[in-house]
Coordinates of C-alpha atoms in Angstrom, one line a residue:
M1 CA 99.0 103.4 119.8
R2 CA 98.9 107.3 120.1
N3 CA 102.6 107.4 119.6
I4 CA 102.4 105.4 116.4
R5 CA 99.7 107.8 115.1
I6 CA 101.9 110.8 115.9
F7 CA 104.9 109.1 114.2
R8 CA 102.8 108.4 111.1
S9 CA 101.5 111.9 110.8
E10 CA 105.0 113.3 111.0
I11 CA 106.1 111.1 108.2
H12 CA 103.1 112.2 106.1
R13 CA 104.0 115.9 106.7
N14 CA 107.7 115.6 106.0
C15 CA 108.2 113.2 103.1
R16 CA 105.8 111.3 100.8
F17 CA 108.7 109.2 99.5
K18 CA 109.5 108.0 103.0
S19 CA 105.8 107.4 103.6
R20 CA 105.7 105.0 100.7
H21 CA 108.5 103.0 102.3
W22 CA 106.8 103.1 105.6
L23 CA 103.6 101.7 103.9
T24 CA 105.6 98.9 102.2
L25 CA 107.1 97.9 105.5
L26 CA 103.7 97.7 107.2
I27 CA 102.3 95.6 104.3
I28 CA 105.2 93.2 104.7
I29 CA 104.6 93.0 108.5
S30 CA 100.9 92.4 107.9
Y31 CA 101.6 89.3 105.8
I32 CA 104.4 88.0 108.1
L33 CA 102.7 88.8 111.4
P34 CA 99.0 89.2 110.5
G35 CA 98.1 89.3 114.2
S36 CA 100.3 92.2 114.9
L37 CA 98.4 95.0 113.2
P38 CA 95.3 94.9 115.4
A39 CA 97.6 95.2 118.4
L40 CA 99.3 98.2 116.9
A41 CA 96.2 100.2 115.9
Q42 CA 92.5 99.4 115.5
Y43 CA 91.3 102.1 113.2
H44 CA 90.7 105.5 114.8
G45 CA 88.2 104.3 117.3
G46 CA 84.9 102.5 117.7
N47 CA 84.0 98.9 118.0
G48 CA 82.1 98.3 114.8
E49 CA 78.6 98.3 116.4
P50 CA 75.8 100.4 114.9
N51 CA 76.0 103.2 117.4
T52 CA 79.8 103.0 117.8
P53 CA 81.2 102.2 114.3
F54 CA 84.8 101.8 113.5
L55 CA 86.1 105.3 112.6
I56 CA 88.1 105.6 109.4
A57 CA 90.4 108.6 109.2
D58 CA 93.3 107.8 106.9
D59 CA 94.7 105.5 104.2
F60 CA 96.0 103.0 106.7
D61 CA 92.5 102.6 108.3
M62 CA 91.1 101.8 104.8
Y63 CA 93.9 99.4 104.2
Q64 CA 93.1 97.6 107.4
I65 CA 89.5 96.9 106.5
G66 CA 90.5 94.6 103.7
L67 CA 93.0 93.0 105.9
H68 CA 90.4 91.9 108.4
P69 CA 87.5 89.9 106.8
E70 CA 86.2 89.2 110.4
H71 CA 85.1 92.8 110.4
Y72 CA 83.1 92.6 107.1
S73 CA 79.8 92.5 109.0
K74 CA 80.6 95.5 111.1
H75 CA 79.8 99.2 110.8
F76 CA 82.3 101.8 109.5
K77 CA 82.2 105.5 109.4
L78 CA 84.5 107.8 107.4
I79 CA 85.5 110.9 109.4
A80 CA 87.8 112.7 107.0
D81 CA 88.8 112.9 103.4
I82 CA 91.3 110.2 102.5
D83 CA 94.0 110.0 99.9
L84 CA 95.1 106.6 98.7
F85 CA 97.9 107.8 96.4
M86 CA 100.5 105.5 98.1
F87 CA 98.7 102.4 96.9
T88 CA 99.7 101.4 93.4
G89 CA 99.5 98.2 91.4
T90 CA 97.8 95.6 93.6
L91 CA 98.9 97.0 96.9
F92 CA 95.5 98.0 98.2
N93 CA 93.6 95.4 100.1
I94 CA 90.3 95.3 98.2
I95 CA 87.4 95.0 100.6
G96 CA 85.3 91.8 100.1
S97 CA 85.6 88.9 97.8
D98 CA 83.3 86.3 96.2
S99 CA 84.3 83.9 99.0
K100 CA 83.9 86.5 101.8
P101 CA 81.6 89.4 100.7
F102 CA 81.5 92.7 102.6
G103 CA 78.2 92.5 104.6
G104 CA 78.4 95.5 106.9
V105 CA 77.7 99.2 106.6
F106 CA 80.1 101.8 105.3
D107 CA 79.0 105.4 105.9
G108 CA 81.1 107.9 103.9
S109 CA 79.5 110.8 105.8
G110 CA 79.9 113.0 102.7
Y111 CA 83.6 112.7 102.6
K112 CA 85.9 111.8 99.7
I113 CA 88.3 109.0 99.0
K114 CA 90.9 110.2 96.5
N115 CA 93.1 108.4 94.1
F116 CA 92.1 104.8 94.4
T117 CA 94.3 103.0 92.0
Y118 CA 94.4 99.4 91.1
T119 CA 96.3 97.7 88.2
S120 CA 96.0 94.0 87.4
T121 CA 96.3 91.8 84.4
D122 CA 93.4 89.4 85.0
S123 CA 91.8 89.8 88.4
D124 CA 88.1 89.7 88.9
Y125 CA 85.9 91.5 91.4
I126 CA 87.8 94.7 91.3
G127 CA 86.7 97.9 93.0
L128 CA 87.2 99.7 96.3
F129 CA 84.8 97.0 97.5
G130 CA 85.3 93.7 95.5
Y131 CA 82.1 92.0 96.5
V132 CA 79.2 93.6 98.4
G133 CA 76.8 91.2 99.9
A134 CA 73.0 91.3 100.2
K135 CA 73.0 92.7 103.7
A136 CA 75.6 95.4 103.1
R137 CA 75.0 99.2 102.7
I138 CA 77.4 101.8 101.4
Q139 CA 76.2 105.4 101.6
D140 CA 77.2 109.0 101.2
L141 CA 80.6 108.4 99.7
S142 CA 82.5 110.1 96.9
L143 CA 85.4 108.6 95.0
V144 CA 87.6 111.0 92.9
G145 CA 90.6 110.3 90.9
V146 CA 89.8 106.6 90.5
N147 CA 92.2 104.8 88.1
I148 CA 91.5 101.1 87.6
D149 CA 93.0 98.9 84.9
A150 CA 91.8 95.4 85.4
G151 CA 93.4 93.9 82.2
S152 CA 91.2 91.0 81.2
G153 CA 89.4 90.9 84.5
S154 CA 85.6 90.8 84.9
N155 CA 83.1 92.3 87.4
V156 CA 85.0 95.6 87.7
G157 CA 83.6 98.9 89.1
G158 CA 84.9 102.0 90.7
L159 CA 83.1 101.5 93.9
A160 CA 82.1 97.8 93.8
G161 CA 83.1 95.0 91.5
Y162 CA 79.9 93.0 92.3
N163 CA 76.9 94.3 94.3
E164 CA 74.0 92.5 96.0
G165 CA 73.4 95.2 98.6
T166 CA 72.3 98.8 98.9
I167 CA 74.3 101.7 97.6
V168 CA 72.9 105.2 98.3
N169 CA 74.2 108.7 97.5
C170 CA 77.6 107.7 96.1
S171 CA 79.6 109.0 93.2
V172 CA 82.7 108.0 91.2
V173 CA 84.9 110.2 89.0
G174 CA 87.8 108.6 87.2
S175 CA 88.8 105.9 84.7
I176 CA 87.7 102.2 84.8
T177 CA 89.2 100.0 82.2
A178 CA 89.3 96.3 81.3
T179 CA 90.3 96.1 77.6
K180 CA 92.9 93.3 77.3
T181 CA 90.2 91.0 76.0
D182 CA 89.3 87.8 74.3
I183 CA 85.7 86.6 73.7
I184 CA 84.9 85.7 77.3
T185 CA 86.9 88.2 79.4
A186 CA 86.5 91.8 80.6
V187 CA 82.8 91.1 81.2
C188 CA 80.6 93.4 83.4
I189 CA 82.5 96.6 83.6
G190 CA 80.8 99.7 85.2
G191 CA 81.7 103.1 86.5
L192 CA 80.1 102.4 89.9
A193 CA 79.6 98.6 89.9
G194 CA 80.5 95.9 87.5
E195 CA 77.4 93.8 88.2
N196 CA 74.3 94.5 90.3
L197 CA 72.4 91.3 91.3
Y198 CA 69.1 92.1 93.2
G199 CA 70.9 95.1 94.6
S200 CA 69.5 98.6 95.1
I201 CA 71.4 101.7 93.8
T202 CA 69.9 105.1 94.5
N203 CA 71.0 108.7 93.8
C204 CA 74.4 107.7 92.5
S205 CA 76.5 109.3 89.7
V206 CA 79.6 108.6 87.6
G207 CA 81.9 110.9 85.6
G208 CA 85.0 110.1 83.6
S209 CA 85.4 107.1 81.3
V210 CA 84.6 103.4 81.3
S211 CA 86.0 100.8 78.8
G212 CA 85.5 97.1 78.5
N213 CA 84.5 94.2 76.3
I214 CA 81.0 92.8 77.0
Y215 CA 78.3 94.4 79.3
V216 CA 79.9 97.8 79.7
G217 CA 77.9 100.6 81.4
G218 CA 78.6 104.1 82.6
L219 CA 77.1 103.2 86.0
V220 CA 76.7 99.4 86.0
G221 CA 77.9 96.8 83.5
R222 CA 75.0 94.4 84.1
N223 CA 71.9 94.9 86.2
L224 CA 70.2 91.6 87.1
F225 CA 66.8 92.0 88.8
G226 CA 68.2 95.1 90.6
S227 CA 66.6 98.5 91.2
I228 CA 68.3 101.7 90.1
T229 CA 66.7 105.0 90.9
G230 CA 67.6 108.6 90.5
C231 CA 71.1 107.9 89.1
H232 CA 73.0 109.6 86.3
T233 CA 76.2 109.4 84.3
C234 CA 78.2 112.0 82.4
N235 CA 81.1 109.9 81.1
T236 CA 82.5 108.3 77.9
V237 CA 81.6 104.6 77.6
T238 CA 83.4 102.3 75.2
G239 CA 82.7 98.6 74.6
K240 CA 82.6 95.8 72.1
E241 CA 79.2 94.2 72.8
T242 CA 76.2 95.4 74.8
T243 CA 77.3 98.9 75.8
G244 CA 75.2 101.6 77.4
G245 CA 75.6 105.1 78.8
L246 CA 74.1 104.0 82.2
I247 CA 73.8 100.2 82.0
G248 CA 75.3 97.7 79.6
H249 CA 72.6 95.0 80.1
N250 CA 69.5 95.6 82.1
N251 CA 68.1 92.1 82.6
E252 CA 64.7 92.3 84.3
G253 CA 65.9 95.2 86.5
V254 CA 64.0 98.5 86.9
L255 CA 65.4 101.9 86.0
T256 CA 63.5 104.8 87.4
N257 CA 64.2 108.6 86.9
C258 CA 67.7 108.0 85.6
Y259 CA 69.7 109.7 82.8
S260 CA 72.9 109.6 80.8
I261 CA 74.4 112.5 78.9
G262 CA 77.8 110.9 78.0
N263 CA 78.8 109.6 74.7
V264 CA 78.7 105.9 73.9
Y265 CA 80.9 104.0 71.5
G266 CA 80.0 100.4 71.0
K267 CA 80.2 97.8 68.3
Y268 CA 77.2 95.4 68.6
T269 CA 74.2 96.6 70.5
A270 CA 74.8 100.1 71.9
G271 CA 72.4 102.5 73.5
G272 CA 72.5 106.0 75.1
L273 CA 71.0 104.7 78.3
V274 CA 71.3 100.9 78.0
G275 CA 72.9 98.5 75.6
I276 CA 70.2 95.8 76.0
N277 CA 67.0 96.3 78.0
G278 CA 65.2 93.2 79.2
P279 CA 66.0 89.4 79.1
E280 CA 67.5 88.3 75.8
A281 CA 65.5 85.7 73.9
W282 CA 65.9 85.5 70.2
I283 CA 63.9 82.3 69.7
Y284 CA 60.7 83.4 71.4
P285 CA 59.9 86.8 72.9
P286 CA 60.1 86.8 76.7
D287 CA 57.5 88.2 79.0
P288 CA 58.4 91.9 79.3
V289 CA 58.8 93.7 82.6
D290 CA 58.5 97.4 83.4
S291 CA 62.1 98.1 83.1
I292 CA 62.6 101.8 82.0
L293 CA 60.4 104.3 83.7
G294 CA 60.9 108.1 83.3
C295 CA 64.4 108.1 82.0
Y296 CA 66.3 109.9 79.2
A297 CA 69.6 109.8 77.3
G298 CA 71.2 112.9 75.7
G299 CA 74.7 111.8 74.5
Q300 CA 75.7 110.7 71.0
V301 CA 75.7 107.0 70.3
K302 CA 78.0 105.4 67.7
G303 CA 78.2 101.7 66.8
K304 CA 77.9 99.0 64.1
L305 CA 74.7 97.0 64.6
N306 CA 71.7 97.4 66.8
V307 CA 72.2 101.1 67.9
G308 CA 69.7 103.3 69.6
G309 CA 69.5 106.7 71.3
L310 CA 68.0 105.1 74.4
A311 CA 68.5 101.3 74.0
G312 CA 70.4 99.3 71.4
G313 CA 68.1 96.3 71.9
N314 CA 64.8 96.2 73.8
Y315 CA 62.9 93.3 75.3
G316 CA 61.1 95.1 78.0
N317 CA 58.6 97.9 78.7
V318 CA 59.6 101.5 78.3
F319 CA 57.4 104.3 79.6
N320 CA 57.6 108.1 79.7
S321 CA 61.2 108.3 78.4
Y322 CA 63.1 110.0 75.6
A323 CA 66.3 110.3 73.7
S324 CA 67.7 113.5 72.3
G325 CA 71.3 112.6 71.2
S326 CA 72.5 111.7 67.7
V327 CA 72.7 108.0 66.6
T328 CA 75.2 106.8 64.1
A329 CA 75.7 103.2 62.9
T330 CA 77.6 101.6 60.1
E331 CA 75.3 98.6 59.5
D332 CA 71.7 97.6 60.3
Y333 CA 69.0 98.3 63.0
T334 CA 69.4 101.9 63.9
G335 CA 66.8 104.0 65.7
G336 CA 66.4 107.3 67.4
L337 CA 65.0 105.6 70.5
V338 CA 65.7 101.8 70.0
G339 CA 67.8 100.0 67.5
G340 CA 66.2 96.6 67.6
H341 CA 62.8 96.1 69.4
T342 CA 61.9 92.5 70.1
S343 CA 59.2 92.6 72.8
G344 CA 57.5 94.8 75.3
I345 CA 55.5 98.1 75.2
I346 CA 57.0 101.4 74.2
S347 CA 54.6 104.0 75.6
N348 CA 54.6 107.9 75.7
C349 CA 58.2 108.1 74.5
Y350 CA 59.9 110.3 71.9
A351 CA 63.2 110.7 70.0
C352 CA 64.5 113.9 68.5
G353 CA 68.1 113.2 67.7
L354 CA 69.6 112.8 64.2
V355 CA 69.8 109.2 63.0
I356 CA 72.4 108.2 60.4
S357 CA 73.1 104.8 58.9
P358 CA 73.8 103.4 55.4
G359 CA 72.4 100.0 56.5
N360 CA 68.9 98.4 56.5
D361 CA 66.1 99.1 58.9
V362 CA 66.7 102.7 60.0
G363 CA 64.0 104.6 61.8
G364 CA 63.3 107.9 63.5
L365 CA 62.0 106.0 66.6
I366 CA 62.7 102.3 66.0
G367 CA 65.2 100.6 63.7
H368 CA 63.9 97.1 63.5
D369 CA 60.7 95.6 64.9
L370 CA 61.1 91.8 65.2
W371 CA 57.8 90.6 66.7
G372 CA 55.4 93.4 66.0
R373 CA 55.3 94.5 69.6
S374 CA 53.0 97.2 71.0
Y375 CA 53.5 101.0 70.8
Q376 CA 51.4 103.7 72.5
K377 CA 51.4 107.4 71.5
S378 CA 55.1 107.8 70.8
F379 CA 56.7 110.4 68.6
W380 CA 59.8 111.1 66.4
D381 CA 61.0 114.2 64.7
E382 CA 60.4 114.2 61.0
T383 CA 62.1 117.6 60.5
V384 CA 65.4 116.3 61.9
N385 CA 65.1 112.9 60.2
A386 CA 63.4 113.8 56.9
G387 CA 63.2 110.8 54.6
L388 CA 63.0 108.2 57.3
N389 CA 60.0 106.2 58.6
G390 CA 59.2 105.9 62.3
I391 CA 60.1 102.2 62.2
G392 CA 62.7 101.0 59.8
N393 CA 61.0 97.8 58.6
T394 CA 57.3 98.3 59.3
S395 CA 54.8 100.9 60.4
D396 CA 52.4 101.5 63.4
P397 CA 49.8 104.2 63.8
N398 CA 51.0 104.8 67.4
V399 CA 54.5 105.7 66.1
I400 CA 53.8 109.3 65.1
A401 CA 55.8 111.6 63.0
E402 CA 55.8 115.3 63.9
T403 CA 57.8 118.4 63.0
T404 CA 60.2 120.0 65.4
A405 CA 57.8 122.9 65.8
N406 CA 54.9 120.6 66.8
L407 CA 57.1 118.6 69.2
Q408 CA 57.8 121.8 71.0
K409 CA 54.1 122.4 71.7
S410 CA 52.5 120.8 74.8
A411 CA 49.1 120.3 73.0
T412 CA 50.8 117.8 70.6
F413 CA 51.2 115.5 73.6
T414 CA 48.3 116.3 75.8
N415 CA 45.9 115.8 72.9
V416 CA 46.8 112.1 72.8
G417 CA 46.8 111.6 76.6
W418 CA 50.2 112.5 77.9
D419 CA 50.1 113.5 81.6
F420 CA 51.6 117.0 82.0
V421 CA 52.1 119.4 84.9
G422 CA 49.3 122.0 84.8
E423 CA 46.5 119.7 83.4
T424 CA 44.4 117.1 85.1
Y425 CA 42.4 115.7 82.2
N426 CA 45.1 113.1 81.5
G427 CA 45.8 112.3 85.2
D428 CA 47.5 113.8 88.1
L429 CA 50.8 112.0 88.1
D430 CA 52.4 114.9 86.1
Y431 CA 55.1 112.9 84.3
W432 CA 55.9 115.6 81.8
R433 CA 56.4 119.4 81.8
M434 CA 56.9 122.3 79.3
C435 CA 57.1 125.9 80.4
G436 CA 56.1 127.7 77.2
D437 CA 55.6 126.5 73.6
D438 CA 58.1 126.9 70.7
L439 CA 61.1 126.7 73.1
V440 CA 62.1 123.2 73.9
Y441 CA 61.0 119.6 73.7
P442 CA 59.1 118.1 76.7
E443 CA 61.1 117.3 79.8
L444 CA 60.3 115.0 82.6
S445 CA 58.9 116.8 85.6
W446 CA 61.6 115.4 88.0
Q447 CA 64.3 117.2 85.9
F448 CA 63.2 120.5 87.5
L449 CA 64.4 121.7 90.9
A450 CA 62.7 120.3 94.0
G451 CA 60.2 123.0 94.9
D452 CA 59.6 124.1 91.3
L453 CA 56.1 122.8 91.0
L454 CA 54.5 125.2 88.4
C455 CA 55.5 127.2 85.4
P456 CA 57.3 129.5 84.8
A457 CA 60.6 127.8 85.6
G458 CA 62.0 128.6 89.0
V459 CA 60.9 128.4 92.7
D460 CA 58.7 131.4 93.6
I461 CA 55.5 132.4 95.3
L462 CA 53.3 130.5 92.9
D463 CA 55.1 127.2 93.8
L464 CA 54.8 128.0 97.5
A465 CA 51.1 128.7 97.2
Y466 CA 50.5 125.4 95.3
W467 CA 52.6 123.5 97.9
A468 CA 50.7 125.1 100.8
A469 CA 47.4 123.9 99.4
H470 CA 48.7 120.3 100.3
W471 CA 49.9 121.2 103.8
L472 CA 49.6 118.2 106.1
D473 CA 48.3 115.9 103.4
V474 CA 49.0 112.3 104.4
N475 CA 49.1 108.9 102.7
C476 CA 51.5 110.4 100.0
D477 CA 52.9 107.7 97.8
A478 CA 53.6 106.8 94.2
S479 CA 49.8 106.3 93.5
N480 CA 49.1 110.0 94.0
N481 CA 52.6 111.2 92.9
Y482 CA 53.4 111.9 96.5
C483 CA 50.6 114.3 97.0
R484 CA 51.0 116.0 93.7
R485 CA 54.7 116.3 94.2
G486 CA 54.4 118.2 97.5
D487 CA 56.0 115.4 99.5
F488 CA 59.5 116.1 98.3
N489 CA 61.3 113.6 100.7
H490 CA 58.7 110.8 100.1
D491 CA 58.1 110.2 103.8
G492 CA 54.3 110.0 103.3
C493 CA 53.2 113.5 104.4
V494 CA 53.6 117.2 103.4
D495 CA 55.2 119.0 106.3
L496 CA 58.1 121.2 107.4
F497 CA 60.7 118.7 106.3
D498 CA 59.4 119.3 102.7
Y499 CA 59.4 123.1 103.2
R500 CA 63.2 122.9 103.4
F501 CA 63.3 122.0 99.8
I502 CA 61.4 125.1 98.8
A503 CA 63.6 127.3 101.0
A504 CA 66.8 125.8 99.7
H505 CA 65.9 126.6 96.1
W506 CA 63.9 129.8 96.7
L507 CA 64.1 132.1 93.6
K508 CA 66.5 129.8 91.8
I509 CA 65.9 128.8 88.2
N510 CA 66.7 125.3 86.9

């Protein structure tokens, strides 16, 4: 086996063209004599157990994973950056399928997989991992130079076509496309995952571009009952129906502390963060769920009907969130925050982007309110959108118009009960923060550097003193905002592990 490895490395060094022929030969052998490859080489070591995972060091190792479904429940560990440039068309063995999901653990160890390319006319479940099962975990992995064209395929994502498992600390940069469409194809297209069913996605990001037909999202095309936390996108997202900067359709899933700053171009129901938020029900409003918590969108959104800075259509609850990008539509139901609001509570939110539409029901915060749902202490910028109402087809005393100048003063918000860093009258969860009036609109406290606990912006002696006052506090959880934000790693106590966050950002300014 060692001689084979040496031979392969010599080929890689001397001639990429010859290497491509070598790869083709191995692929042919793998189909003719499927039992021969394990005998030739079994990855770069390990036996697939938790403490001795299979070691993945090169492109051939990655190719082998998809070739051996009997290993899908095993543990894998990446030990080097990998370039998949030799795999074009449909040559790469996608890992996991709907009939045999990947159910193991893949630890990227902070390494990169480069140039994953897959081109197909109509294949479903396309991604580096086609189908990720409920017991699977993928972590600490970066994909760069991704180029997927799935034609009319559905459930397409850069990392996973379909996810039911756990994805943590992963990123994708590249192009994901499925645009050869008719009315029921190219559904669920996402930068990271095409569809997320009951799965958990945490601290992941996507850059580049995503294009599809229905349920198209910068991170995930459709999120069904899943949890997405601390994720962000900075990509261009283009779709026909239900298109969002982060999520195309968020159906009873929960988005927490996420943002999107890419541009969104949709047709029907487009939003800066999500296309549709909540379960769709046009006949009778569904019971809403807490679905968007502490999120924001900052890119421009353009569409035809049902277009919003944060959400195109909303059927769920939205708390402590905002939209700052411009919103442009050619027809009806256009809002700075939400295009069409059907059910749920919108609480402690604001929109400050320019809203433009020649159609009916155009509002600084909400375009169209269908069922007269509940609003709580939410604002829109009447300086930017002079001549508009807060809601395009009705009014509500809790949808409040303010000038740009007033929206850049913390008292405007704290006077109606918003919970800000530096005050305790409205609570100690510290959702919002402003360092100085007349400078910027409010930002979410998590947008600041870990360790930057107090104004002025930056990590300095004031932050250290505040943090030290909570030294060795225990029972830190969401109910007390993790001991007033001193428990940075959320392990339940304030200790030396948290001090590392302050040290890492010492004297830095966000």
